[in-house]
Amino acid sequence: MEFRDLKRQYSYLKDEMDASMQKVLADANFIQGKQVAELEKALADYTGMKHCVACANGTDALQLALMAWQIGPGDAVFVPDFTFFSSGEVVSAVGAAPVFVDVDADTFNIDCASLAHMIEKTEAEGKWTPKAVVTVDLFGQPAEYEKIRLIAEKYHLLILEDAAQGFGGRIGEKRACSFGDIATTSFFPAKPLGCYGDGGAVFTDNDEWAELLKSYRVHGKGSSKYDNIRIGMNSRLDTLQAAVLLTKFPVFAKEELEREQEIAACYTEHLKDFVKTPVVRDGFYSSWAQYTIQLEDREERNGLQSYLKEQGIPSAVYYQKPMHRQQAFANMSYEDTEYPVTNRLSEIVLSLPFHPYMKEEEIALVADAIKQYVSR
């Protein structure tokens, strides 16, 4: 059993995928080929945003956004404590200070009360100037943007939506990658919409920011790549990856997202009386980057993971260490007591095999193994 079965997905798309990739090889237009622009337009239309700027990966996408806002030394950026390292790494990479915020115990997304508290605490200390908040649409569900927007307006913060795991999610009819002042996503293979390598994209309605993003992603170019008017980076999306994504995208939008709702519902029906299953808020729609359960404690979680491995069932822990405990941020002196939810989640979460090509018997196999373990 695969944790996320990309082989089945490729088999389903094989004829069209092979033709799309062969077209790039035949044209030998590997950098900034026409497929990149086609993909940018398709994704901008899907999200309802004016601009989509493709780039090399989701981490670069976040950093490009911060660069467009000229965030740097002396600035504070607020980031969920329960997330992948890159959400905070990019803040330090531009010289700003990442200030971590606790998360909600049900959705795993940023806790608005903790956010307001950490902003006020940072302002009172006076060491850094609050500038932005990186909201993470974790495991596929958008954060609570109505509440976050009110906080951002109160404290004059920009919102950077990190939808690396959230692409395809929505609140009502409004889609992920449209909630932030700038939004980003990742096309890492295991993401909801993934390519066959690394890739990312940045979304915004702001014309000036879009032009800056396009410049920064190609060495700060001006009128041409040999006219460099600012310090940028090398962060272009390969044409081959754009072709892969253009092939996957229609199936993702029309078939895979709905199939994942069915799989999640099936898992929940099997497991709801045995473990804490994921919570999707009313009016929210998850793209299910992960299906993550919660156990009683670290011992039960680790024991279950070992038991599943014995049965040939893969699983994963996202995330084993809170951001504020990462050695890379040791110089920031965070207070461990500020993060009770994240500290607990890191000990009790377990993500299960999940992808749109799972069969009902596979879901039942995983669920039965979990029930057997927690019931004994």
XYZ file of C-alpha atoms in Angstrom:
376
model
C 0.000 0.000 0.000
C 1.224 3.502 -0.870
C 0.811 6.509 1.427
C -0.086 8.640 -1.614
C -0.223 6.498 -4.725
C 1.210 8.527 -7.593
C 1.723 5.360 -9.627
C -2.029 4.764 -9.889
C -2.588 8.381 -10.796
C -0.001 8.148 -13.576
C -1.560 4.927 -14.857
C -4.943 6.671 -15.055
C -3.465 9.652 -16.944
C -0.753 7.773 -18.824
C -1.691 8.373 -22.471
C -2.367 12.090 -22.072
C 0.551 12.556 -19.700
C 3.034 10.848 -22.006
C 1.861 12.985 -24.918
C 2.164 16.189 -22.891
C 5.670 15.387 -21.737
C 6.737 14.209 -25.194
C 5.559 17.524 -26.659
C 7.973 19.400 -24.383
C 10.810 17.043 -25.317
C 10.097 17.382 -29.032
C 9.943 21.181 -28.861
C 13.016 21.309 -26.576
C 11.552 24.423 -24.959
C 12.450 23.529 -21.391
C 12.586 26.985 -19.773
C 9.584 29.365 -19.790
C 7.860 27.448 -22.578
C 4.283 28.295 -23.558
C 2.900 25.694 -21.139
C 4.032 27.854 -18.207
C 1.908 30.795 -19.316
C -1.020 28.453 -20.077
C -0.806 27.017 -16.594
C -0.615 30.463 -14.975
C -3.784 31.531 -16.785
C -5.648 28.321 -15.928
C -4.791 28.571 -12.223
C -5.549 32.305 -12.029
C -8.966 31.662 -13.599
C -9.636 28.769 -11.219
C -8.791 30.719 -8.078
C -10.428 33.922 -9.280
C -7.193 35.882 -8.944
C -5.861 38.371 -11.485
C -2.274 37.127 -11.463
C -0.607 33.742 -11.074
C 3.187 33.759 -11.158
C 4.689 30.270 -11.385
C 8.021 29.583 -9.710
C 10.412 26.768 -8.812
C 8.840 25.580 -5.540
C 6.474 26.497 -2.725
C 9.235 27.779 -0.451
C 10.434 30.228 -3.087
C 6.824 31.302 -3.589
C 6.619 32.379 0.050
C 9.967 34.152 -0.056
C 9.077 35.947 -3.286
C 5.946 37.306 -1.606
C 7.927 38.654 1.337
C 10.447 40.203 -1.057
C 7.668 41.922 -3.010
C 6.500 43.459 0.273
C 10.090 44.464 1.150
C 9.855 42.701 4.489
C 13.231 42.381 6.178
C 15.318 43.189 9.267
C 13.346 44.741 12.102
C 10.040 43.291 10.896
C 7.967 40.590 12.603
C 5.945 38.020 10.675
C 3.474 35.775 12.514
C 3.472 32.091 11.577
C 1.569 29.052 12.901
C 3.691 26.931 15.217
C 2.282 23.716 13.743
C 3.419 23.710 10.129
C 6.219 22.686 7.793
C 9.559 24.420 8.343
C 9.454 26.557 5.194
C 6.532 28.659 6.476
C 8.888 30.200 9.038
C 12.201 29.606 7.283
C 11.433 32.172 4.584
C 10.857 34.851 7.223
C 14.343 34.367 8.587
C 15.724 34.103 5.054
C 14.706 37.720 4.318
C 16.112 38.860 7.668
C 12.812 39.293 9.496
C 11.734 37.672 12.776
C 9.287 34.749 12.734
C 6.901 34.962 15.685
C 5.118 31.653 16.153
C 1.442 31.383 17.048
C -0.441 28.455 18.570
C -3.086 26.591 16.563
C -6.624 25.289 16.908
C -6.878 21.759 18.346
C -9.581 20.702 15.879
C -8.502 22.178 12.538
C -4.724 22.497 13.155
C -4.884 26.016 11.644
C -3.782 29.255 13.267
C -5.643 30.166 16.472
C -6.991 33.704 16.180
C -6.908 34.415 19.926
C -3.263 33.345 20.072
C -2.524 35.454 16.987
C -3.946 38.616 18.560
C -2.084 37.869 21.796
C 1.270 37.400 20.061
C 0.819 40.576 18.001
C 0.110 42.617 21.131
C 3.008 40.973 22.947
C 5.371 41.789 20.084
C 4.187 45.393 19.948
C 4.627 45.766 23.720
C 8.181 44.399 23.599
C 9.049 46.887 20.856
C 11.890 44.849 19.372
C 10.245 44.211 16.003
C 7.537 45.899 13.956
C 4.583 43.601 13.077
C 4.186 43.507 9.299
C 2.472 40.318 8.129
C 0.893 37.014 9.062
C 1.529 33.765 7.194
C -1.694 31.790 7.367
C -1.344 28.111 6.557
C -4.221 26.106 5.056
C -3.017 22.968 6.791
C -3.893 19.481 5.553
C -6.219 21.022 2.935
C -8.619 23.159 4.994
C -8.486 26.966 4.675
C -7.788 28.963 7.817
C -10.495 31.163 9.369
C -9.990 34.119 7.060
C -12.981 36.171 8.133
C -11.561 36.387 11.656
C -7.976 36.695 10.471
C -8.844 39.590 8.169
C -10.361 41.539 11.072
C -7.203 41.021 13.139
C -4.966 41.954 10.206
C -6.897 45.171 9.597
C -6.818 46.075 13.295
C -3.034 45.736 13.495
C -2.263 46.807 9.892
C -0.828 43.471 8.794
C -0.577 41.947 5.350
C -1.907 38.394 4.922
C 0.265 35.833 3.151
C -1.809 32.719 2.531
C 0.374 29.607 2.498
C -1.860 27.211 0.568
C 0.878 24.667 -0.143
C -1.486 21.984 1.169
C -4.701 23.894 0.577
C -5.041 24.227 -3.193
C -8.564 23.125 -4.111
C -9.993 23.925 -0.690
C -12.578 26.652 -0.266
C -14.838 28.574 2.074
C -18.277 28.734 0.539
C -17.578 29.257 -3.149
C -14.345 31.229 -2.589
C -11.290 29.117 -3.312
C -7.970 28.772 -1.564
C -5.253 31.034 -2.958
C -7.738 33.918 -3.027
C -7.873 34.748 0.703
C -4.522 36.458 1.220
C -3.193 39.773 -0.036
C -0.759 37.386 -1.680
C -1.234 33.608 -1.700
C 1.133 30.803 -2.569
C 0.963 27.108 -3.274
C 3.292 24.181 -3.850
C 3.286 21.541 -6.571
C 5.501 19.077 -4.683
C 4.420 15.604 -5.891
C 2.528 14.702 -2.692
C 0.484 17.922 -2.633
C -3.192 17.954 -3.730
C -2.113 19.172 -7.176
C 1.434 17.937 -7.596
C 3.927 17.796 -10.455
C 6.785 15.348 -11.074
C 9.397 17.342 -9.189
C 9.347 20.741 -7.525
C 7.109 23.647 -8.441
C 5.136 26.493 -6.922
C 3.031 29.544 -7.685
C 2.166 32.961 -6.267
C -1.275 34.601 -6.613
C -2.298 38.237 -6.241
C -4.689 40.858 -7.581
C -2.087 43.608 -7.164
C -0.492 44.605 -10.479
C 2.595 46.183 -8.911
C 3.326 43.163 -6.743
C 2.839 40.833 -9.715
C 5.461 42.711 -11.723
C 7.869 42.567 -8.798
C 7.284 38.817 -8.431
C 8.009 38.258 -12.122
C 11.221 40.251 -11.794
C 12.416 38.650 -8.558
C 11.902 35.111 -9.859
C 14.386 35.739 -12.712
C 17.369 37.365 -11.009
C 15.630 40.714 -10.497
C 15.356 41.299 -14.241
C 14.172 44.515 -15.850
C 13.498 44.711 -19.587
C 15.403 41.467 -20.186
C 17.281 38.801 -18.270
C 20.492 40.761 -18.878
C 18.987 43.954 -17.432
C 19.066 43.349 -13.684
C 17.486 46.145 -11.662
C 17.196 44.429 -8.265
C 18.587 41.412 -6.405
C 16.343 38.428 -7.055
C 16.640 34.666 -7.318
C 16.537 31.914 -9.927
C 13.070 30.459 -9.460
C 11.395 29.511 -12.725
C 8.938 26.646 -13.152
C 10.251 24.141 -15.693
C 8.151 23.764 -18.831
C 8.052 20.004 -18.283
C 6.469 20.468 -14.850
C 3.949 22.929 -16.286
C 2.966 20.322 -18.877
C 2.497 17.733 -16.132
C 0.303 20.114 -14.155
C -1.779 21.081 -17.180
C -2.511 17.390 -17.698
C -3.365 16.754 -14.055
C -5.358 19.915 -13.372
C -8.657 19.113 -15.177
C -8.849 15.695 -13.528
C -7.961 17.203 -10.152
C -10.733 19.786 -10.418
C -13.424 17.561 -11.927
C -12.778 14.164 -10.318
C -10.116 13.931 -7.641
C -11.424 16.549 -5.206
C -14.864 14.957 -5.002
C -13.415 11.480 -4.733
C -11.333 12.654 -1.790
C -14.460 13.911 -0.028
C -15.877 10.394 -0.327
C -12.691 8.773 0.974
C -12.510 11.153 3.939
C -16.160 10.493 4.782
C -15.546 6.743 4.583
C -12.539 6.958 6.910
C -14.510 9.069 9.372
C -17.458 6.700 9.389
C -15.127 3.791 10.171
C -13.054 5.588 12.831
C -15.234 8.214 14.545
C -15.972 6.000 17.552
C -12.357 4.948 18.084
C -10.088 7.998 17.564
C -10.467 11.727 17.095
C -11.065 12.240 13.385
C -10.457 15.448 11.393
C -12.877 18.352 11.833
C -13.947 20.403 8.816
C -15.834 23.537 9.847
C -19.314 24.287 8.489
C -19.068 26.049 5.166
C -15.461 24.935 4.658
C -14.277 22.440 2.020
C -10.957 20.622 2.429
C -8.751 19.423 -0.403
C -7.465 16.732 1.992
C -3.727 16.969 1.600
C -3.649 14.659 4.621
C -6.176 12.694 6.673
C -4.876 13.113 10.226
C -6.225 11.428 13.336
C -5.403 12.160 16.974
C -4.532 9.521 19.578
C -4.550 9.714 23.370
C -0.831 10.269 23.873
C 2.601 9.809 22.303
C 2.843 6.195 23.463
C -0.413 5.227 21.775
C 0.467 7.164 18.617
C 3.898 5.626 18.264
C 2.562 2.187 19.119
C -0.143 2.461 16.482
C 2.336 3.630 13.872
C 4.566 0.634 14.591
C 1.579 -1.715 14.460
C 0.432 -0.312 11.115
C 3.943 -0.758 9.733
C 3.860 -4.408 10.761
C 0.657 -4.766 8.753
C 2.264 -3.184 5.691
C 0.357 0.080 6.143
C 2.351 3.327 5.807
C 1.647 6.376 7.956
C 3.353 9.668 8.773
C 3.649 12.194 11.596
C 3.103 15.812 10.555
C 4.743 17.374 12.573
C 7.018 15.764 15.131
C 8.556 18.995 16.417
C 6.867 22.393 16.875
C 8.430 25.277 14.997
C 9.399 27.107 18.186
C 11.491 24.092 19.246
C 13.481 23.865 15.999
C 17.196 24.414 16.552
C 17.330 26.842 13.625
C 15.234 29.292 15.671
C 17.042 28.749 18.983
C 18.274 32.348 19.047
C 14.688 33.639 19.244
C 13.998 32.459 22.830
C 10.342 31.456 22.465
C 8.348 30.607 25.604
C 7.277 26.972 25.434
C 4.158 27.654 27.521
C 2.756 29.857 24.727
C 2.134 26.760 22.578
C 0.151 24.156 24.572
C -1.932 22.924 21.614
C 0.971 22.570 19.213
C 3.062 20.827 21.857
C 0.309 18.265 22.366
C -0.500 17.788 18.688
C 3.114 16.954 17.914
C 2.772 13.994 20.283
C -0.612 12.602 19.196
C -1.209 13.168 15.447
C -0.901 10.464 12.811
C -1.651 10.846 9.101
C -3.070 7.863 7.222
C -2.749 6.652 3.618
C -4.916 8.960 1.538
C -5.251 9.697 -2.165
C -8.091 9.858 -4.724
C -7.292 6.428 -6.132
C -7.770 4.503 -2.886
C -10.156 1.562 -2.982
C -12.853 0.988 -0.374
C -11.264 -2.260 0.704
C -7.994 -0.444 1.370
C -9.740 2.150 3.520
C -11.425 -0.659 5.448
C -8.093 -2.465 5.877
C -6.469 0.631 7.399
C -9.484 1.389 9.590
C -9.769 -2.179 10.854
C -6.101 -2.223 11.852
C -6.547 1.021 13.799
C -9.670 -0.253 15.541
C -7.947 -3.490 16.468
C -5.017 -1.639 17.997
C -6.884 1.009 20.003
C -9.481 -1.513 21.245
C -7.090 -3.971 22.782
